XYZ file of C-alpha atoms in Angstrom:
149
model
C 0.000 0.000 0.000
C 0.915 3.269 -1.016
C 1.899 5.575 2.248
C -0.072 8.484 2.676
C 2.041 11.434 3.055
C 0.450 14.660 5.681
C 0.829 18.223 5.844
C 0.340 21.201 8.056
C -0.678 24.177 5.801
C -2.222 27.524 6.235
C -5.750 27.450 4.917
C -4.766 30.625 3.478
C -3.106 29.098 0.562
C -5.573 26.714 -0.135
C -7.080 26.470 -3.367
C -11.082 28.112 -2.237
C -12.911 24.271 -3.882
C -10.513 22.592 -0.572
C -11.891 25.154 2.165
C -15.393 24.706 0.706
C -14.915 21.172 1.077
C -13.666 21.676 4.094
C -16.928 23.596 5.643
C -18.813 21.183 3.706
C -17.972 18.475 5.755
C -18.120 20.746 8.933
C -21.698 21.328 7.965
C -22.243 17.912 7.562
C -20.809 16.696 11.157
C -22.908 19.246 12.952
C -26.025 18.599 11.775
C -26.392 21.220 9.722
C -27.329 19.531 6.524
C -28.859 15.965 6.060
C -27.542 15.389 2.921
C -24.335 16.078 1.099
C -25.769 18.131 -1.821
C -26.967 20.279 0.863
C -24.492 20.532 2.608
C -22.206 21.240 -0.494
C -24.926 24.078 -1.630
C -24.526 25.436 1.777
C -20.873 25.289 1.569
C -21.012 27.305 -2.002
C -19.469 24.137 -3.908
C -20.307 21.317 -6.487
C -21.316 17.623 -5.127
C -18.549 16.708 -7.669
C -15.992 18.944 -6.101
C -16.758 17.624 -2.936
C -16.439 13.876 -3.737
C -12.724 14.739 -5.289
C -11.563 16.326 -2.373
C -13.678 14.706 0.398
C -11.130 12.040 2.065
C -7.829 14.451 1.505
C -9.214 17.164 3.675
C -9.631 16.780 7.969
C -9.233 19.218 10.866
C -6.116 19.913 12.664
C -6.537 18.821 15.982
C -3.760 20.003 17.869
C -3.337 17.571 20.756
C -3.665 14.536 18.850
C -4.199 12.088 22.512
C -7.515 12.215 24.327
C -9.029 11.557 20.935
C -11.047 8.530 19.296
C -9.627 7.995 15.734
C -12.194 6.189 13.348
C -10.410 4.311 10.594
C -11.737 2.159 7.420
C -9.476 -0.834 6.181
C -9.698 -2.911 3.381
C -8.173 -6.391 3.904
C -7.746 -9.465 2.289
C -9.518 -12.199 2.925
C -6.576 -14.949 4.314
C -5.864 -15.678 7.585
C -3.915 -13.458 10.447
C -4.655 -10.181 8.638
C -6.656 -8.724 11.120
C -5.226 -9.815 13.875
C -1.844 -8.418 12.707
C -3.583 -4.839 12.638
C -5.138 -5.392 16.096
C -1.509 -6.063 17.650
C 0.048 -3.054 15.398
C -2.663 -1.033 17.391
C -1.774 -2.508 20.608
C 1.702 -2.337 20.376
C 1.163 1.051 19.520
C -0.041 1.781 22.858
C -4.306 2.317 20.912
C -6.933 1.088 22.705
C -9.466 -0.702 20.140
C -12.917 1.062 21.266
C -15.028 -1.040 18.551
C -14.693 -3.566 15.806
C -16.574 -3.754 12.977
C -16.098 -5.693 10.375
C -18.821 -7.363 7.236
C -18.098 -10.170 5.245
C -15.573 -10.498 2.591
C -16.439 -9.850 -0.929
C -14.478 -10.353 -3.741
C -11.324 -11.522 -1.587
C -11.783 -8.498 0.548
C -13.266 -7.599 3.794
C -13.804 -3.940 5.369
C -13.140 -3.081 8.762
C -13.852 -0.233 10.766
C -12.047 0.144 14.381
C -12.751 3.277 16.931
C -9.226 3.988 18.337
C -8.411 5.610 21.575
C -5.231 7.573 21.471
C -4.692 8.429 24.872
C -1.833 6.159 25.609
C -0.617 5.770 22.244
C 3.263 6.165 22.334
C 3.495 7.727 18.344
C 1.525 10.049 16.753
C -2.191 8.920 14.568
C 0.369 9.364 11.293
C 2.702 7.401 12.903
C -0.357 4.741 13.538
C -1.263 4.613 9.854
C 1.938 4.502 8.271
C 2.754 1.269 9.964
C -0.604 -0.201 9.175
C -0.271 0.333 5.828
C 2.720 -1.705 5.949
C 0.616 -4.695 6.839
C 0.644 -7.516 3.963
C -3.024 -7.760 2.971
C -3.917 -4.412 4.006
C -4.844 -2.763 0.545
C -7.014 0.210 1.662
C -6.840 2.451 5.198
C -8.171 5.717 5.736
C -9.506 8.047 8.556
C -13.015 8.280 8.580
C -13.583 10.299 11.777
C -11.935 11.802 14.572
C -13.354 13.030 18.035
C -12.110 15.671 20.776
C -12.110 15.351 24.086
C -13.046 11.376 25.197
């Protein structure tokens, strides 16, 4: 798997189609809109804009402990993948809050765990760069991140 690569950048250089995709899905996690069209109207940006920039685009938080980090893998269906993540999270110092996980289709399963990162010993980057070094992990991204626990 390809290692994702993060930044810290002023949202004042920003391309304006990124910060509207940003408030977009702001809007979205408050409540604000029900759907994503809306919420992309109410944002001032196209559904299709949104979509391209969607999963490239998350809030700084600044203390990255004391949060619950929401992840979505893809693995392959063969024995010991999971479990490899599960000790990579451990070893890690993450406490595994939930597991969810459907049934494999097409040689591949998905996977959703709810990380704590209180006593987490490396940073959430850190975290995903060495699960995307598991064999038979082909997809891993953040889907949601909390504050305070």
């Amino acid at each position: 798997m390809k290692k994702q690569k993060f930044f810290m950048i002023s949202s004042e250089i920003l391309p304006e189609a990124i910060m509207k995709t940003a408030k977009a899905k702001e809007i979205l996690a408050k409540g604000e809109a029900e759907t994503v069209n809306e919420a992309a109207e109410l944002a001032g940006i196209s559904r299709s804009a949104f979509y391209k920039y969607k999963d490239g685009i998350f809030p700084l938080y600044r203390d990255s402990h004391n949060k619950i980090v929401t992840i979505s893998l893809d693995l392959e269906h063969k024995s010991g993948v999971l479990s490899k993540v599960l000790n990579s999270v451990a070893a890690e110092g993450g406490n595994i809050l939930t597991i969810n996980q459907g049934l494999p289709l097409q040689g591949l399963a998905n996977v959703t765990l709810s990380i704590e990162t209180t006593e987490m010993n490396v940073t959430t980057e850190d975290l995903l760069n060495t699960l995307g070094d598991i064999s038979g992990l082909k997809n891993l991204k953040v889907i949601g991140q909390s504050s305070q626990i």
